[in-house]
């Protein structure tokens, strides 16, 4: 990796219905760049840009803006889970988000930061990213952009009290149901601090088919798959 990306979402986390909305938009022959995209999608201009970004980040469209085979398999009206009601789909989307690495925070947090720190704060994340950038001679990193991206990430995975009171969960992040990231607020250095942790819990609820798909997608094997690789290699299921 010779660059990081912490922007593109215009500070909007991906809402639950955005991927289906975006899929239908593209499937009908539209483009995010067209003038009437805001009217067709029924959202503001910045949200149009954000939906486009998340469509790429989750692998629903490719870099040319075309729908992927996975998108058609899942989100077509006759697809397996067009309205993303099955938790297995959320695990698959989580895998895509981390491993495609269109948005750098997710790949770095799940593959690297969690190895360094059992729990971490937003400050820990920023310091970690700036250090990584220095090691890789990436000089265009902005602390405010990194902080904003971390806040977007937290909204994607963590349900707030406001979301819990919203019966339709209109504004909750698409991956909150997975309960992947734990949060605890406590006093640290004489001030209240928010700590985040990705626990190595048993995840028996993840369907075997999703795990198998991810191992095959990882692809670094011949006639057998190393258990050590599955558990410990970056972007394999033990990490993600």
Backbone as a ProteinNet text record, in pm:
[ID]
protein_1_A
[PRIMARY]
XXXXXXXXXXXXXXXXXXXXXXXXXXXXXXXXXXXXXXXXXXXXXXXXXXXXXXXXXXXXXXXXXXXXXXXXXXXXXXXXXXXXXXXXXXXXXXXXXXXXXXXXXXXXXXXXXXXXXXXXXXXXXXXXXXXXXXXXXXXXXXXXXXXXXXXXXXXXXXXXXXXXXXXXXXXXXXXXXXXXXXXXXXXXXXXXXXXXXXXXXXXXXXXXXXXXXXXXXXXXXXXXXXXXXXXXXXXXXXXX
[TERTIARY]
85	0	88.8	66.8	145.5	60.9	-61.4	-147.8	-260.3	-318.3	-434.8	-549.3	-672.2	-788.3	-881.4	-904.4	-989.3	-1104.6	-1132.9	-1241.1	-1315.7	-1417	-1497.5	-1642.9	-1668	-1804.8	-1877.2	-1808.5	-1868	-1924.2	-1858.3	-1890	-2017.1	-2074.8	-2194.8	-2156.5	-2199.7	-2184.5	-2292.4	-2273.3	-2367.3	-2492	-2607	-2734.7	-2779.6	-2874.6	-2914.2	-2970.5	-3047.1	-3114.8	-3036	-2920.4	-2847.9	-2797.7	-2752	-2694.4	-2800.7	-2918.5	-3028.2	-3074.1	-3083.4	-3122.7	-3023	-2894.6	-2790	-2789.8	-2813	-2817.6	-2929.4	-3047.9	-3161.2	-3135.5	-3069.4	-3035.8	-2944.9	-2837.4	-2743.9	-2807.9	-2883.6	-2946	-3047.9	-3099	-3195.7	-3127.3	-2994.4	-2920.7	-2874.1	-2884.5	-2843.3	-2695.7	-2644.1	-2507.5	-2508.9	-2420.9	-2416.9	-2378.8	-2315.2	-2271.1	-2380.5	-2493.6	-2596.5	-2666.7	-2716.3	-2770.4	-2891.3	-2973.8	-3097.1	-3082	-2958.2	-2935.5	-2997.7	-2992.2	-3049.3	-3201	-3264.8	-3409.9	-3447.2	-3377.6	-3410.1	-3383.9	-3272.5	-3237	-3310.6	-3357.7	-3432.6	-3347.3	-3220.1	-3128.1	-3053	-2981	-2902.3	-2780.3	-2718.7	-2603.8	-2489.5	-2459.8	-2350.1	-2381	-2507.9	-2546	-2535.1	-2561.4	-2541.4	-2395.8	-2305.2	-2162.3	-2127.8	-2189.6	-2163	-2212.7	-2331.4	-2384.5	-2292	-2245.2	-2150.7	-2025.3	-1974.1	-1853.7	-1875.2	-1985.2	-2008.7	-2040	-2100.7	-2123	-1989.4	-1888.9	-1755	-1690.4	-1701.5	-1633.2	-1683.2	-1811	-1868.2	-1864.5	-1807.3	-1795	-1924.8	-2016.4	-2141.3	-2122.1	-2033.4	-1990.1	-1838.3	-1784.9	-1639.6	-1587.5	-1459.1	-1399.3	-1450.9	-1512.7	-1575.3	-1720.3	-1769.3	-1906	-2008.4	-1961.5	-2051.1	-2086.4	-2207.5	-2250.9	-2169.6	-2130	-2052.5	-2144.8	-2086.5	-2164.1	-2220.8	-2142	-2189.5	-2311.4	-2307.3	-2420.1	-2546.7	-2534.4	-2650.3	-2700.9	-2610	-2646	-2726.2	-2685.4	-2750.1	-2870	-2853.3	-2943.1	-3043.7	-3033.2	-3136.5	-3271.4	-3379.9	-3513.3	-3537.3	-3471.8	-3480.9	-3355.3	-3275.8	-3152	-3175.9	-3066.5	-3075.1	-3126	-3089.2	-3126.1	-3130.9	-3223.4	-3223.2	-3236.3	-3303	-3322.3	-3234.9	-3135.1	-3034.3	-3100.7	-3180.5	-3252.3	-3184.7	-3092.6	-3023.2	-2889.7	-2862.7	-2737.6	-2615.8	-2631.8	-2521	-2474.3	-2568.7	-2533.3	-2450	-2482	-2405.1	-2261.4	-2243.5	-2107.9	-2030.7	-2098.9	-2034.1	-1996.3	-2084.3	-2054.5	-1939.2	-1937.9	-1826.5	-1694.2	-1694.3	-1574.2	-1529.7	-1624	-1593.1	-1532.5	-1593.2	-1548.4	-1404.2	-1370.5	-1235.4	-1134.3	-1164.5	-1063.7	-1047.6	-1153.7	-1139.6	-1054	-1057	-967	-985.9	-1108.9	-1138.5	-1133.8	-1177.2	-1169.5	-1071.9	-961.5	-846.6	-868.5	-953.6	-968.9	-1004	-1095	-1147.2	-1039.7	-965	-857.6	-750.8	-714.2	-608.8	-652.1	-777.2	-825.7	-833.7	-895.8	-918.5	-792.5	-703.4	-582.5	-466	-453.9	-332.3	-354.5	-440.8	-455.5	-500.9	-591.8	-642.2	-533.5	-427.6	-314.5	-226.9	-219.1	-137	-204.9	-338.1	-410	-539.9	-558.6	-683.7	-799.6	-775.3	-873.6	-802.3	-876.6	-813.3	-912.1	-857.3	-936.2	-918.9	-995.3	-978.6	-837.7	-784.6	-648.1	-547.3	-567.2	-479.6	-480.4	-599.5	-613.2	-537.5	-556.2	-489.1	-336.7	-287.3	-142.4	-91	-166.8	-131.1	-121.9	-221.1	-223.3	-107.9	-83.4	25.9	160.3	175.7	299.6	315.4	205.2	208.7	241.6	180.6	207.4	352.9	412.1	553.6	641	605.5	682.1	676.3	561.3	541.1	564.6	617.9	644.8	520	406.4	282.4	271.4	282.5	296.7	169.7	64.4	-53.8	-165.2	-129.9	-230.6	-270.9	-400.5	-454.6	-523.9	-485.6	-538.3	-689.6	-743	-887.6	-963	-907.7	-969.9	-968.6	-858.4	-847.8	-950.4	-963	-1060.3	-1202.9	-1234.5	-1368.8	-1398.5	-1300.9	-1321.4	-1344.3	-1274.7	-1295.5	-1437.9	-1487.6	-1624.5	-1726.6	-1701.2	-1789.1	-1786	-1666	-1652.2	-1732.7	-1725.3	-1796.1	-1947	-1996.2	-2139.7	-2182.7	-2090.4	-2121.3	-2144.9	-2071.7	-2073.9	-2144.3	-2157.5	-2202	-2335.7	-2432.4	-2564.9	-2564.9	-2604.9	-2611.2	-2749.2	-2763.2	-2893.7	-2996.2	-2951.8	-3043	-3093.8	-3005.5	-3047.7	-3147.1	-3123.4	-3210.5	-3352	-3364.3	-3495.4	-3565.4	-3489.1	-3546.8	-3602.4	-3731.7	-3793.5	-3762.4	-3747.2	-3720.1	-3570.7	-3489.2	-3343.8	-3301.3	-3369.4	-3342.9	-3198.7	-3140.9	-3009.2	-2899.3	-2932.2	-2829.6	-2738.1	-2614.5	-2517.7	-2556	-2513.8	-2557.6	-2505.9	-2395.3	-2333.1	-2350.6	-2440.7	-2457.6	-2506.6	-2583.9	-2640.6	-2533.6	-2414.1	-2310.8	-2247.4	-2256.5	-2201.4	-2053.3	-1979.9	-1838.3	-1750	-1783.6	-1701	-1771.7	-1704.6	-1757.8	-1709.1	-1792.7	-1759.5	-1777.6	-1683.8	-1695.5	-1642.9	-1720.7	-1676.8	-1634.1	-1514.2	-1466.8	-1364.1	-1335.8	-1241	-1098.4	-1024.2	-883.6	-808.5	-702.4	-626.6	-717.9	-806.7	-896.4	-999.2	-1029	-1137	-1205.9	-1330.1	-1404.3	-1354	-1324.9	-1270.3	-1353.2	-1367.4	-1437.6	-1335.8	-1349	-1259.5	-1335	-1268.4	-1325.1	-1245.5	-1315	-1247.1	-1314.3	-1232.1	-1281.1	-1241.3	-1336.1	-1307.3	-1296	-1208.6	-1193.9	-1295.2	-1420.9	-1527.6	-1553	-1612.8	-1664.2	-1777.5	-1781.3	-1884	-1958.2	-2023.7	-2093.5	-2212.2	-2254.3	-2368.6	-2332.5	-2203.1	-2163.6	-2182.5	-2261.8	-2285.1	-2156.2	-2146.3	-2028.1	-2003.8	-2111.5	-2097.1	-2024.3	-2047.9	-1980.9	-1831.5	-1800.4	-1660.6	-1588.1	-1655.3	-1594.7	-1573.1	-1671	-1656.3	-1533.3	-1519.2	-1407.9	-1273.2	-1265.7	-1140.9	-1106.8	-1207.3	-1182.3	-1144.5	-1208.6	-1178.8	-1036.9	-992.4	-855.8	-756.4	-778.4	-716.8	-572.9	-503.4	-362.2	-346.5	-383.6	-369.8	-366.5	-321	-317.6	-423	-383.9	-480.8	-522.9	-465	-503.4	-493.2	-558.4	-557.8	-496.8	-394.4	-326.9	-417.1	-436	-515.3	-451.6	-319.2	-248.9	-279.3	-281.2	-314.1	-455.9	-548.9	-689.1	-703.7	-628.4	-641	-568.3	-448.7	-360.4	-323.4	-340	-298.4	-394.4	-337.7	-419.7	-523.9	-644.9	-757.9	-815	-766.7	-829.9	-933.3	-1012.7	-1130.5	-1099.6	-982.9	-946.8	-926.7	-878.4	-855.8	-987.2	-1052.3	-1166.9	-1292
-118.5	0	123.9	215.3	337.5	462.1	445	558.2	513.3	609.4	584.4	672.2	628	708.4	715	836.5	857.3	953.3	973.7	1064.9	1005.7	1080.1	1034.5	1015.4	1002.7	977.9	1105.6	1220.1	1348.6	1344.8	1271.7	1255.5	1174	1111	1028.9	881	813.3	668	604.1	480	413.5	369.5	420.5	381.1	246.2	185.1	48.6	34.7	131.5	118.6	177.1	234.4	303.5	210.1	92.3	4.2	-45.2	-78.7	-118.2	0.1	116.6	238.4	266.7	257.1	280.3	174.2	49	-60	-35.8	-6.2	17.6	138.2	239.3	360	325.4	252.2	213.6	112	19.6	-85.3	-28.6	90.5	155.4	240.5	233	304.4	443.1	477.2	609.7	613.1	735.4	756.3	859.3	841.4	934.1	1075	1089.4	1220.6	1301	1239.2	1311.8	1415.4	1520.3	1635.5	1602.2	1508.4	1478.9	1363.3	1327.5	1217.2	1247.3	1372.1	1408.7	1388.8	1412.6	1397.3	1249.1	1170.7	1028.5	954.3	984.7	916.5	974.8	1097.4	1159.9	1198.2	1233.3	1275.9	1399.5	1463.7	1581.1	1546.2	1650.1	1630.8	1558.1	1596.6	1531.1	1384.6	1353.6	1214.5	1131.8	1192.7	1122.3	1078.3	1169.9	1139	1029	1034.8	934.7	797.3	790	660.7	601.9	684.9	639.9	581.8	652.6	606.9	471.9	457.8	332.9	217.6	247.5	142.4	81.1	164.1	114.7	44.4	106.4	52.2	-86.8	-115.2	-246.5	-341.1	-296.7	-383.4	-402.6	-306	-313.5	-263.7	-166.2	-124.7	-132.5	-145.7	-150.1	-8.9	1.7	135.5	207.3	133.4	196.9	235.7	204	237.4	135.1	16.8	-88.8	-182.6	-234	-327.4	-456.2	-505.9	-629.4	-751.1	-867.6	-991.7	-1013.9	-979.2	-994	-905	-783.5	-691.7	-751.2	-805	-864	-986.2	-1065.7	-1185.9	-1150.7	-1041.5	-1004	-912	-805.3	-690.2	-678.1	-760.7	-758.2	-792.4	-745.2	-773.3	-923.2	-1003.3	-1149	-1208	-1124	-1168.9	-1236	-1275.5	-1351.2	-1268.2	-1139.5	-1058.4	-910.8	-872.4	-736.3	-626.1	-652.4	-548	-571	-657.4	-681.8	-711.1	-816.5	-857.8	-975.3	-1041.3	-1157.6	-1113.6	-1152.1	-1112.9	-1165.4	-1277.1	-1331.1	-1229.7	-1155.9	-1052.5	-944	-908.6	-806.6	-852.1	-978.7	-1031.5	-1027	-1057.9	-1053.8	-910.1	-815.3	-675.3	-625.1	-667.2	-632.6	-684.1	-808	-865.5	-783.4	-746.3	-666.5	-530.8	-465.9	-333.5	-336.5	-436.6	-445.9	-482.9	-583.6	-639.2	-561.4	-497.8	-418.4	-294.7	-244.1	-135.7	-9.3	17.4	145.3	256.4	224.4	316	256	322.9	261.1	228	303.3	284.6	141.2	81.4	-50.3	-157.6	-151.9	-247.7	-233.6	-111.7	-88.1	-124.6	-96.7	-128	-278.1	-350.3	-492.9	-576.5	-534.5	-612.8	-576	-449	-405.5	-344.2	-243.5	-174.3	-268.5	-359.1	-450.6	-545.2	-565.8	-646.8	-568.5	-438.7	-355.4	-324.7	-304.2	-261.7	-340.3	-400.1	-470.9	-372.4	-252.3	-145.7	-18.2	71.6	190.8	306.8	427.1	549.5	614.2	719.8	793.6	851.1	898.1	950.7	841.3	722.6	609	580.4	585.2	558.6	663.5	790.4	897	882.8	859.1	843.3	723.4	615.3	494.6	524.6	595.5	626.3	718.2	820.7	912.8	841.7	748.8	671.3	581.6	515.1	430.3	513.8	630.1	717.5	757.8	785.9	821.8	704.9	583.6	464.5	441.3	473.9	449.2	573	678.8	804	863	852.3	915.4	1047.6	1157	1287.6	1371.9	1325.7	1410.6	1377.4	1328.5	1290.7	1409.9	1424.8	1535.8	1481.5	1531	1479.2	1494.7	1608.5	1630.1	1532.1	1503.3	1406.7	1267.2	1230.8	1100.2	1089	1193.7	1193.4	1180.3	1253.6	1247.7	1109	1047.8	913.8	812.9	830.6	741.7	755	876.9	899.6	835.4	842.6	776.8	625.8	571.6	428.2	386.7	465.7	428.8	429.1	522.2	526.3	407.9	356.9	242.9	115.8	102.4	-22.5	-13.9	106.3	117.7	190.1	124.8	183.9	280	403.8	503.4	502	573.4	584.8	647.2	743.1	808.1	707.6	618.4	516.2	419.8	385	290	344.9	477.8	540.1	556.7	544.7	558.5	423.7	406.5	275.6	217.4	302	252.8	245.6	290.7	289.4	352.5	459.8	524	570.2	613	674.2	586.5	467.3	381.8	325.7	296.6	241.4	100.2	62.9	-62.7	-185.1	-171.5	-287.7	-291.8	-211.6	-207.8	-340.2	-415.8	-541.7	-646.3	-631.9	-733.9	-730.9	-618	-606.2	-644.5	-594.2	-628.7	-545.2	-418.5	-326.9	-290.3	-315.2	-283.2	-144.4	-73.7	61.8	74	142.5	170.1	310.4	389.1	522.3	516.9	567.8	570.1	681.2	714.6	822.1	776.3	861	832	964.8	973.7	1098.5	1216.4	1189.5	1290.3	1346.4	1271.5	1310.7	1184.8	1200.7	1088	1056.4	930.8	886.7	768.9	759.4	646.9	546	421.4	314.4	216.6	173.4	80	-49.3	-162.5	-292.2	-387.1	-464.3	-571.3	-702.1	-764.6	-882.4	-1007.9	-1098.2	-1225.3	-1326.7	-1295.9	-1384.5	-1496.9	-1605.7	-1708.2	-1647.1	-1673.9	-1617.9	-1730.2	-1813.5	-1929.1	-1888.6	-1760.8	-1716.8	-1690.1	-1681.8	-1658.2	-1787.5	-1786.4	-1909.3	-1964.4	-2096.5	-2160.5	-2112.1	-2087.6	-2047.5	-1913.9	-1823.5	-1693.3	-1710.4	-1792.8	-1818.7	-1885.7	-1980.3	-2052.7	-1958.8	-1875	-1775.8	-1688.4	-1640.8	-1551.7	-1623.9	-1750	-1825	-1846.2	-1876.8	-1894.8	-1762	-1655.4	-1523.4	-1481	-1515.1	-1484.9	-1549.5	-1676.6	-1740.9	-1786.4	-1766.6	-1804	-1946.9	-2042.2	-2182.6	-2266.6	-2390.9	-2483.9	-2590.7	-2707.3	-2814.5	-2821.9	-2736.8	-2732.5	-2588.5	-2562.6	-2429.2	-2437	-2356	-2355.2	-2293.3	-2364.2	-2311.2	-2183.7	-2179.9	-2061.3	-1941.6	-1964.1	-1857.7	-1807.1	-1900	-1863.1	-1777	-1811.1	-1739.4	-1606.3	-1599.3	-1487.3	-1397	-1439.9	-1355.3	-1239.2	-1125.8	-1008.1	-1041.8	-990.1	-1006.6	-1147.5	-1237.6	-1367.6	-1363.9	-1468.9	-1459.2	-1443.5	-1495	-1476.8	-1331.4	-1254.5	-1110.1	-1032.8	-1060.1	-978.1	-1007.9
0	0	0	-97	-100.4	-79.2	-34.7	-6.4	85.3	156.5	240.5	192.7	217.1	181.8	302.4	350.8	467.3	437.1	310.8	272.5	152.8	107	-7.1	30.7	161.9	209.8	251.4	241.3	281.2	422.8	509.5	653.2	679.3	577.4	594.9	603.8	711.2	715.1	627.5	589.1	498.6	574.3	532.7	591.3	535.2	605	572	430.9	384.9	255.5	139	165.4	59.6	-50.8	-16.4	-118	-215.9	-165.5	-254.1	-338.7	-276.8	-348.4	-461.3	-428.7	-528.6	-637	-596.5	-694.9	-797.2	-749.2	-839.8	-929.9	-875.4	-951.3	-1069.2	-1042.9	-1149.2	-1243.8	-1188.1	-1268.7	-1367.1	-1337.2	-1426.3	-1533.4	-1537.7	-1641.8	-1603.1	-1475.7	-1430.3	-1392	-1376.7	-1329.8	-1218.1	-1121.1	-1007.7	-1050.4	-1164.6	-1210.4	-1279.5	-1309.5	-1383.8	-1296.1	-1359.8	-1287.6	-1201.3	-1247.3	-1173.1	-1074.9	-1041.6	-947.2	-811.1	-768.3	-638.4	-636.7	-751.2	-760.9	-761.9	-842	-854.8	-724.2	-659.7	-535.4	-414.7	-426.8	-317.8	-199.5	-226	-119.5	-166.7	-74.4	-109.1	-193	-250.1	-339	-270.7	-145.5	-73.2	-45	-21.4	1.9	-125.5	-241.4	-368.6	-379.8	-347.8	-350.5	-250.7	-132.2	-29	-70.9	-129.4	-175.6	-281.1	-372.6	-474.9	-410.1	-309.8	-240.1	-173.2	-98.5	-26.9	-121.2	-234.8	-335.1	-378.4	-394.6	-430	-312	-193	-75.2	-38.5	-64.6	-35.1	-155.8	-265.8	-382.1	-458.8	-448.9	-523.1	-665.8	-683.5	-816.5	-821.7	-943.9	-960.2	-988.2	-1017.2	-1034.1	-1157.4	-1250.2	-1366.4	-1338.9	-1220.3	-1185.3	-1230.6	-1269	-1314.8	-1200.5	-1202.2	-1098.7	-1105.1	-988.2	-981.8	-980.3	-1001.6	-997	-856.9	-755	-617.7	-593.5	-646.4	-631	-692.2	-810.6	-878	-801.6	-750.9	-675.4	-550.5	-483.8	-357.5	-375.2	-453.7	-445.7	-559.8	-659.7	-763.6	-700.1	-760.7	-705.4	-688.8	-773.2	-760.5	-698.4	-635.9	-573.7	-440	-376.3	-251.8	-134.1	-130.5	-14.4	-53.5	-140.1	-194.7	-90.6	20.3	121.6	245.3	229.8	333.3	467.2	468.9	589.2	659.6	590.9	646	705.2	827.9	892.4	816.8	746.2	666.9	562.4	505.3	408	472.8	596.5	666.5	690.6	726.9	744.3	612.8	504	372.9	336.9	364.2	336.7	424	550.5	639.7	581.8	535.6	474	353.4	270	151.7	190.5	287.4	328.7	378.1	457.2	512.4	404.6	325.1	234.2	104.2	55.8	-67	-42.8	80.6	121.7	38	-3.1	-67.4	36.8	157.3	270.6	371.7	395.1	462.5	609.4	678.1	822.5	858.5	783.3	818.2	803.3	695.4	674.6	782	815.7	913.5	1055.2	1089.2	1223.8	1245.5	1151.8	1173.3	1152.3	1064.3	1039.2	1129	1166.7	1234.6	1372.5	1381.3	1509.6	1620.4	1589.1	1692.7	1743.2	1663.9	1708.7	1806.3	1787	1874.2	2006.8	2000.1	2119.6	2133.7	2250.4	2276.5	2274.1	2324.1	2315.5	2272.3	2208.6	2153.2	2155.3	2150.8	2144.8	2007.7	1983.6	1858.1	1848.8	1960.9	1962	1927.8	1983.9	1951.6	1802.3	1743.7	1600.3	1518.3	1551.9	1476.8	1485.7	1605.7	1624.8	1545.7	1548.5	1473	1323.4	1269.2	1126.1	1088.1	1167.6	1137.5	1142	1235.5	1241.9	1119.3	1080.7	960.8	837.4	829	716	708.5	824.4	828.7	783.8	827.3	788.4	638	576.5	433.8	347.9	410.3	340.2	276.1	347.1	302.6	377	305	369.7	369.5	300.1	283.2	381.8	500.7	598.8	683.7	704.8	781.8	905.4	1021.4	1147.8	1156.7	1111.8	1118.6	1029.8	911.5	820.2	881.3	944.8	1010.2	1122.6	1203.5	1313	1260.6	1155.4	1097.1	1043.8	978.7	924.7	1036.5	1146.8	1261.4	1315.1	1320.5	1367.9	1273.8	1143.8	1046.1	1067	1087.7	1113.4	1235.8	1342.9	1465.8	1444.3	1364.9	1335.8	1248.3	1168.1	1081.8	1163.9	1275	1350.8	1485.8	1540.2	1679	1685.3	1746.9	1762.5	1881.3	1856.3	1962.6	2027	2137.5	2202.3	2108.9	2027.9	1932.6	1831	1784.8	1688.3	1752.6	1877.9	1946.1	1961	1974.8	1988.8	1854.4	1745.7	1612	1570.1	1575.2	1554.3	1417	1315.8	1181.6	1152.6	1247.9	1230.4	1098.9	1060.8	932.5	920.7	1030.8	1024.9	1083.7	1127.5	1186.3	1078.9	1118.4	1024.7	982.7	864.1	804.3	879.4	953.4	1016.9	1168.8	1222.2	1367.9	1424.7	1345.9	1396.2	1426.4	1370	1387.7	1526.4	1593.9	1729.6	1732.1	1635.8	1621.5	1713.6	1727.5	1805.7	1936.1	2046.9	2178.9	2221.9	2295.2	2338.6	2489.4	2552.9	2696.2	2722.9	2795.8	2837.3	2983.4	3011.3	3149.1	3165.6	3288.8	3316.5	3290.6	3220.7	3189.3	3187.2	3267.4	3279.9	3316.9	3410	3467.6	3368.5	3265.1	3174.1	3121	3077.6	3023	2881.8	2858.8	2730.3	2679.4	2547.8	2486.5	2436.1	2482.5	2441.8	2351.3	2246.1	2149.1	2154.2	2136	2138.3	2040.2	1968.7	1881.5	1948.6	2013.3	2093.9	2008.1	2048.7	1977.7	2029.9	2010.7	2057	1957.9	2008	1917.4	1836.1	1707.5	1619.9	1548.3	1627.9	1571.4	1484.4	1495.3	1415	1269.5	1239	1099.5	1021.1	914	836.5	776.9	771.8	712.7	570.6	497.1	356.8	342.7	438.1	434.1	464	562.6	596	479.1	416.8	304.6	185.9	159.7	51.9	76.7	199.7	232	217.3	259.9	245.2	98.5	16.7	-126.3	-192.1	-148.9	-203.9	-167.5	-47.5	-3.9	-99.5	-130.5	-244.7	-235.6	-124.8	-119.6	-68.7	-151.4	-113.8	-240.7	-225.7	-338.3	-315.5	-265	-240.8	-94.6	-13.3	127.4	176.2	289.8	347.4	486.6	510.7	639.7	746	856.1	966.4	1021.9	1026.8	1074.3	984.7	854.2	759.7	781.1	798.9	820.5	945.9	1049	1176.7	1180.2	1117.5	1147.3	1030.4	906.9	795.4	774.6	738.3	708.7	600.7	621	528	522.8	607.6	616.7	731.2	743.3	828.6	977.1	1022.5	1162.5	1200	1105	1126.8	1105.9	995.6	953.8	1035.5
[MASK]
++++++++++++++++++++++++++++++++++++++++++++++++++++++++++++++++++++++++++++++++++++++++++++++++++++++++++++++++++++++++++++++++++++++++++++++++++++++++++++++++++++++++++++++++++++++++++++++++++++++++++++++++++++++++++++++++++++++++++++++++

